[in-house]
Amino acid sequence: MNPPTIKDVAKAANVSVATVSRVLHNLAGYSDRTRQKVMQAVEELGYQPNAIARGLVNKRTQTIGVLFPHVSSSFSSDILHGIEETAQEKGFSVIVCNTAEEGKRTMKYLQVLREKQVDGIVFTSEVLKDEYYQAIKEMRVPVILVNTMSQKHMIPYVKVDDRQAAYHATSYLIQKGHREIAMISGSLKDQIAGYPRLEGYRQALTDNGIEYLESRVAIGGFQLERSREAMKKLLTEAPPFTAVFAASDEMAIGAMNYCFEQGLKIPDDLSIIGYDDLKFARMVYPPLTTIHQPLTMMGRMASEKLISLIEHSETQVSSSIVSHQLVERQTVRSKP
Amino acid sequence: MNPPTIKDVAKAANVSVATVSRVLHNLAGYSDRTRQKVMQAVEELGYQPNAIARGLVNKRTQTIGVLFPHVSSSFSSDILHGIEETAQEKGFSVIVCNTAEEGKRTMKYLQVLREKQVDGIVFTSEVLKDEYYQAIKEMRVPVILVNTMSQKHMIPYVKVDDRQAAYHATSYLIQKGHREIAMISGSLKDQIAGYPRLEGYRQALTDNGIEYLESRVAIGGFQLERSREAMKKLLTEAPPFTAVFAASDEMAIGAMNYCFEQGLKIPDDLSIIGYDDLKFARMVYPPLTTIHQPLTMMGRMASEKLISLIEHSETQVSSSIVSHQLVERQTVRSKP
DNA sequence: CTCCCTTAAGTAAACGTTTACTCAAAATGA
DNA sequence: TCATTTTGAGTAAACGTTTACTTAAGGGAG
């Protein structure tokens, strides 16, 4: 009563397992008549190949692992969506691994992925510690970084240029006539979403002959509450300003929230530009002007790169800086 | 230069593979000295067991498959988060399967999961067609339904009582003094998020002696645009009303958006209550009063049930109606 | 008619584990 | 001291495939 195996098919069709395997793989070496017998047996028994057994001999599982710092965010799930989509098109399955805050579970998961013999790994939104790098190197499978990178190790990545995008956002505000521009930034220790974005902001200011004032930068985590506080701080402590660049949509929304509570109107009293273009950026009111990161596409690209690395074991690493896009909605207005 | 196998360890430790296996599994049958030799060899070679080989003999892969109609939504990713979390605690990995719109890829994915020999399946937010049921039955692995159910087949599920929750939402509006209450509903053909919620709404009205008017119900898809249109229709065509119950947060936000554009104030001019309590429900302004579905917890419960079914092959199905919660924020106000 | 090549198929090893058996030596008991 | 049990280990089959190698038969060229 166990699921039928290739042996059962062979017996039913009165041929050897090798022959069954051959017709199933469309290889040569059998007559049309044999083919028919085999197919019929397959049909009658409802035979389905066992990918585990196949994986054992082929040393390929057609499975990739994807590591995320926090699976539930809209951000990660958009990336995942892209990854999963092309993976499945190319015949791969994806195992999701939520590494939790601080990557507490990263090492454990890396081990699981190794034991499960995944063919490749996508590593997202987290800095690639040496420890991780070593572990992955030992597994001898390709990796792709998404929304993160490593200057120490040559690993292909897919991300937008955060510095440039932040520069773009800030320049846009300047171009709209703003000169007193505040920023809500992530932690400066954050080498991806923190420091580079601040640098882009600062550079844009400088390039346009505007003085960079530390007092106009508030550090607020990426969560809602922290950014409300940041906005509050900015509003009370900072010199007057007419626009703010928030390092994430979530921050922008938090800031907007606080402004509304204080009776400030957006964009009339204050312009705001966000970063990420998460789904809810266009759902809030007024719809948020922001920097669009093509997350789903980035996921797709990562998947493609990874799979081509797996299948052709190309050794050349090729990273992609994908271009962001500034999407104008209704939270920034020109200052006359 | 291939990864070391148990044989390599055996050779290095000068024992048989059986012995290595035994010490690795903490079984009896070896001296302390042998244990040490083995452990040392494991250490030196950096041996990691091959889960594929293990899966082949044990007929267990420690992997579950999770089917989603649309991976990228906040809704699904919260459920996924819960599932993944407890799965990993219990030593299981999860393969995500995005079945796409209309479950176009469901059958294909079911086959993949079968070939990959997953130990169980979580099926979410989609109606379980007979075809799916048959396929799963043939795989002989346990299934858990999340946010959906089947009255035809006895399959354990985890969901909130949509009818009751909608009743609750509507009653709440009534209790706040509203008597002219409109609704933005999903398709009535939707047996989960559509029809039952409308029924709950209607029942609450009736039970409170309020006439149910079909003109006060607008059908709008679950996306933003559709719900904006629905709100527009309501505003122009429906008799006057002071509150609206939206069958999803997304709908509620769309409706609010449209109201803002029309200069209506929420909750001053119109009260709105949503459904789901997605992350952004408390991020919009004003924060949305809504029905909370404990999605992450539902995911955890599903995982737990599934794994206990896998491990103890209990035959009793036990479903859970988890309780929703009405979370009061700022989009509903009492009518004097 | 032979020789050789092609075609159609079978045999068996290999993939890396787990585990039921087997077995020798050591420990125990009388 | 001898019989019996316990302990520490090894042997080999099994899991379900894939695939290199072998083989037998058939067909064509000379």
PDB file of N, CA and C in Angstrom, chain A residues 258-294:
ATOM      1  N   TYR A 258       2.534  61.901  12.962  1.00  0.00           N
ATOM      2  CA  TYR A 258       2.781  62.856  14.036  1.00  0.00           C
ATOM      3  C   TYR A 258       2.401  64.258  13.592  1.00  0.00           C
ATOM      4  N   CYS A 259       2.720  64.564  12.363  1.00  0.00           N
ATOM      5  CA  CYS A 259       2.373  65.880  11.843  1.00  0.00           C
ATOM      6  C   CYS A 259       0.864  66.111  11.876  1.00  0.00           C
ATOM      7  N   PHE A 260       0.125  65.104  11.429  1.00  0.00           N
ATOM      8  CA  PHE A 260      -1.332  65.232  11.429  1.00  0.00           C
ATOM      9  C   PHE A 260      -1.821  65.511  12.827  1.00  0.00           C
ATOM     10  N   GLU A 261      -1.298  64.774  13.761  1.00  0.00           N
ATOM     11  CA  GLU A 261      -1.720  64.960  15.142  1.00  0.00           C
ATOM     12  C   GLU A 261      -1.465  66.372  15.610  1.00  0.00           C
ATOM     13  N   GLN A 262      -0.384  66.932  15.109  1.00  0.00           N
ATOM     14  CA  GLN A 262      -0.034  68.294  15.515  1.00  0.00           C
ATOM     15  C   GLN A 262      -0.743  69.328  14.661  1.00  0.00           C
ATOM     16  N   GLY A 263      -1.587  68.864  13.796  1.00  0.00           N
ATOM     17  CA  GLY A 263      -2.338  69.796  12.979  1.00  0.00           C
ATOM     18  C   GLY A 263      -1.590  70.333  11.766  1.00  0.00           C
ATOM     19  N   LEU A 264      -0.451  69.742  11.505  1.00  0.00           N
ATOM     20  CA  LEU A 264       0.293  70.169  10.322  1.00  0.00           C
ATOM     21  C   LEU A 264      -0.297  69.518   9.084  1.00  0.00           C
ATOM     22  N   LYS A 265      -0.293  70.247   8.007  1.00  0.00           N
ATOM     23  CA  LYS A 265      -0.827  69.678   6.776  1.00  0.00           C
ATOM     24  C   LYS A 265       0.289  69.295   5.833  1.00  0.00           C
ATOM     25  N   ILE A 266       0.098  68.140   5.212  1.00  0.00           N
ATOM     26  CA  ILE A 266       1.076  67.666   4.240  1.00  0.00           C
ATOM     27  C   ILE A 266       0.405  67.568   2.896  1.00  0.00           C
ATOM     28  N   PRO A 267       0.919  68.161   1.874  1.00  0.00           N
ATOM     29  CA  PRO A 267       2.243  68.796   1.798  1.00  0.00           C
ATOM     30  C   PRO A 267       2.226  70.308   2.039  1.00  0.00           C
ATOM     31  N   ASP A 268       1.083  70.846   2.415  1.00  0.00           N
ATOM     32  CA  ASP A 268       1.010  72.303   2.516  1.00  0.00           C
ATOM     33  C   ASP A 268       2.012  72.902   3.500  1.00  0.00           C
ATOM     34  N   ASP A 269       2.028  72.309   4.693  1.00  0.00           N
ATOM     35  CA  ASP A 269       2.928  72.869   5.689  1.00  0.00           C
ATOM     36  C   ASP A 269       4.313  72.234   5.643  1.00  0.00           C
ATOM     37  N   LEU A 270       4.342  71.016   5.163  1.00  0.00           N
ATOM     38  CA  LEU A 270       5.611  70.299   5.170  1.00  0.00           C
ATOM     39  C   LEU A 270       5.595  69.252   4.056  1.00  0.00           C
ATOM     40  N   SER A 271       6.694  69.188   3.326  1.00  0.00           N
ATOM     41  CA  SER A 271       6.795  68.157   2.294  1.00  0.00           C
ATOM     42  C   SER A 271       7.545  66.963   2.851  1.00  0.00           C
ATOM     43  N   ILE A 272       7.124  65.789   2.421  1.00  0.00           N
ATOM     44  CA  ILE A 272       7.812  64.577   2.882  1.00  0.00           C
ATOM     45  C   ILE A 272       8.061  63.642   1.718  1.00  0.00           C
ATOM     46  N   ILE A 273       9.245  63.067   1.709  1.00  0.00           N
ATOM     47  CA  ILE A 273       9.523  62.037   0.708  1.00  0.00           C
ATOM     48  C   ILE A 273      10.030  60.804   1.439  1.00  0.00           C
ATOM     49  N   GLY A 274       9.573  59.657   0.996  1.00  0.00           N
ATOM     50  CA  GLY A 274       9.942  58.414   1.662  1.00  0.00           C
ATOM     51  C   GLY A 274      10.959  57.611   0.872  1.00  0.00           C
ATOM     52  N   TYR A 275      11.030  56.342   1.182  1.00  0.00           N
ATOM     53  CA  TYR A 275      12.020  55.475   0.539  1.00  0.00           C
ATOM     54  C   TYR A 275      11.538  54.039   0.641  1.00  0.00           C
ATOM     55  N   ASP A 276      11.467  53.367  -0.463  1.00  0.00           N
ATOM     56  CA  ASP A 276      11.090  51.954  -0.585  1.00  0.00           C
ATOM     57  C   ASP A 276       9.922  51.757  -1.538  1.00  0.00           C
ATOM     58  N   ASP A 277       8.908  52.603  -1.372  1.00  0.00           N
ATOM     59  CA  ASP A 277       7.666  52.420  -2.104  1.00  0.00           C
ATOM     60  C   ASP A 277       7.029  51.078  -1.789  1.00  0.00           C
ATOM     61  N   LEU A 278       6.791  50.867  -0.533  1.00  0.00           N
ATOM     62  CA  LEU A 278       6.042  49.679  -0.132  1.00  0.00           C
ATOM     63  C   LEU A 278       4.615  49.859  -0.591  1.00  0.00           C
ATOM     64  N   LYS A 279       3.911  48.776  -0.540  1.00  0.00           N
ATOM     65  CA  LYS A 279       2.553  48.793  -1.063  1.00  0.00           C
ATOM     66  C   LYS A 279       1.691  49.897  -0.445  1.00  0.00           C
ATOM     67  N   PHE A 280       1.859  50.097   0.843  1.00  0.00           N
ATOM     68  CA  PHE A 280       0.971  51.065   1.477  1.00  0.00           C
ATOM     69  C   PHE A 280       1.355  52.508   1.202  1.00  0.00           C
ATOM     70  N   ALA A 281       2.478  52.740   0.536  1.00  0.00           N
ATOM     71  CA  ALA A 281       2.877  54.119   0.252  1.00  0.00           C
ATOM     72  C   ALA A 281       1.817  54.816  -0.592  1.00  0.00           C
ATOM     73  N   ARG A 282       1.204  54.074  -1.481  1.00  0.00           N
ATOM     74  CA  ARG A 282       0.162  54.733  -2.282  1.00  0.00           C
ATOM     75  C   ARG A 282      -1.226  54.559  -1.687  1.00  0.00           C
ATOM     76  N   MET A 283      -1.281  53.895  -0.551  1.00  0.00           N
ATOM     77  CA  MET A 283      -2.581  53.712   0.073  1.00  0.00           C
ATOM     78  C   MET A 283      -2.867  54.778   1.124  1.00  0.00           C
ATOM     79  N   VAL A 284      -1.825  55.340   1.671  1.00  0.00           N
ATOM     80  CA  VAL A 284      -2.062  56.361   2.693  1.00  0.00           C
ATOM     81  C   VAL A 284      -2.568  57.634   2.041  1.00  0.00           C
ATOM     82  N   TYR A 285      -3.012  58.526   2.887  1.00  0.00           N
ATOM     83  CA  TYR A 285      -3.502  59.781   2.353  1.00  0.00           C
ATOM     84  C   TYR A 285      -2.798  60.928   3.036  1.00  0.00           C
ATOM     85  N   PRO A 286      -2.238  61.833   2.316  1.00  0.00           N
ATOM     86  CA  PRO A 286      -2.090  61.784   0.859  1.00  0.00           C
ATOM     87  C   PRO A 286      -1.051  60.751   0.448  1.00  0.00           C
ATOM     88  N   PRO A 287      -1.206  60.204  -0.750  1.00  0.00           N
ATOM     89  CA  PRO A 287      -0.278  59.202  -1.235  1.00  0.00           C
ATOM     90  C   PRO A 287       1.158  59.706  -1.167  1.00  0.00           C
ATOM     91  N   LEU A 288       2.022  58.839  -0.716  1.00  0.00           N
ATOM     92  CA  LEU A 288       3.398  59.219  -0.418  1.00  0.00           C
ATOM     93  C   LEU A 288       4.310  59.273  -1.639  1.00  0.00           C
ATOM     94  N   THR A 289       4.935  60.408  -1.807  1.00  0.00           N
ATOM     95  CA  THR A 289       6.002  60.522  -2.806  1.00  0.00           C
ATOM     96  C   THR A 289       7.203  59.785  -2.232  1.00  0.00           C
ATOM     97  N   THR A 290       7.820  58.956  -3.045  1.00  0.00           N
ATOM     98  CA  THR A 290       8.873  58.123  -2.468  1.00  0.00           C
ATOM     99  C   THR A 290       9.828  57.584  -3.520  1.00  0.00           C
ATOM    100  N   ILE A 291      10.875  56.962  -3.034  1.00  0.00           N
ATOM    101  CA  ILE A 291      11.843  56.311  -3.914  1.00  0.00           C
ATOM    102  C   ILE A 291      11.416  54.863  -4.084  1.00  0.00           C
ATOM    103  N   HIS A 292      11.167  54.488  -5.311  1.00  0.00           N
ATOM    104  CA  HIS A 292      10.706  53.136  -5.576  1.00  0.00           C
ATOM    105  C   HIS A 292      11.869  52.176  -5.712  1.00  0.00           C
ATOM    106  N   GLN A 293      11.836  51.110  -4.933  1.00  0.00           N
ATOM    107  CA  GLN A 293      12.789  50.021  -5.128  1.00  0.00           C
ATOM    108  C   GLN A 293      12.010  48.878  -5.778  1.00  0.00           C
ATOM    109  N   PRO A 294      12.463  48.384  -6.888  1.00  0.00           N
ATOM    110  CA  PRO A 294      11.734  47.313  -7.578  1.00  0.00           C
ATOM    111  C   PRO A 294      11.980  45.969  -6.912  1.00  0.00           C
TER     112      PRO A 294
END
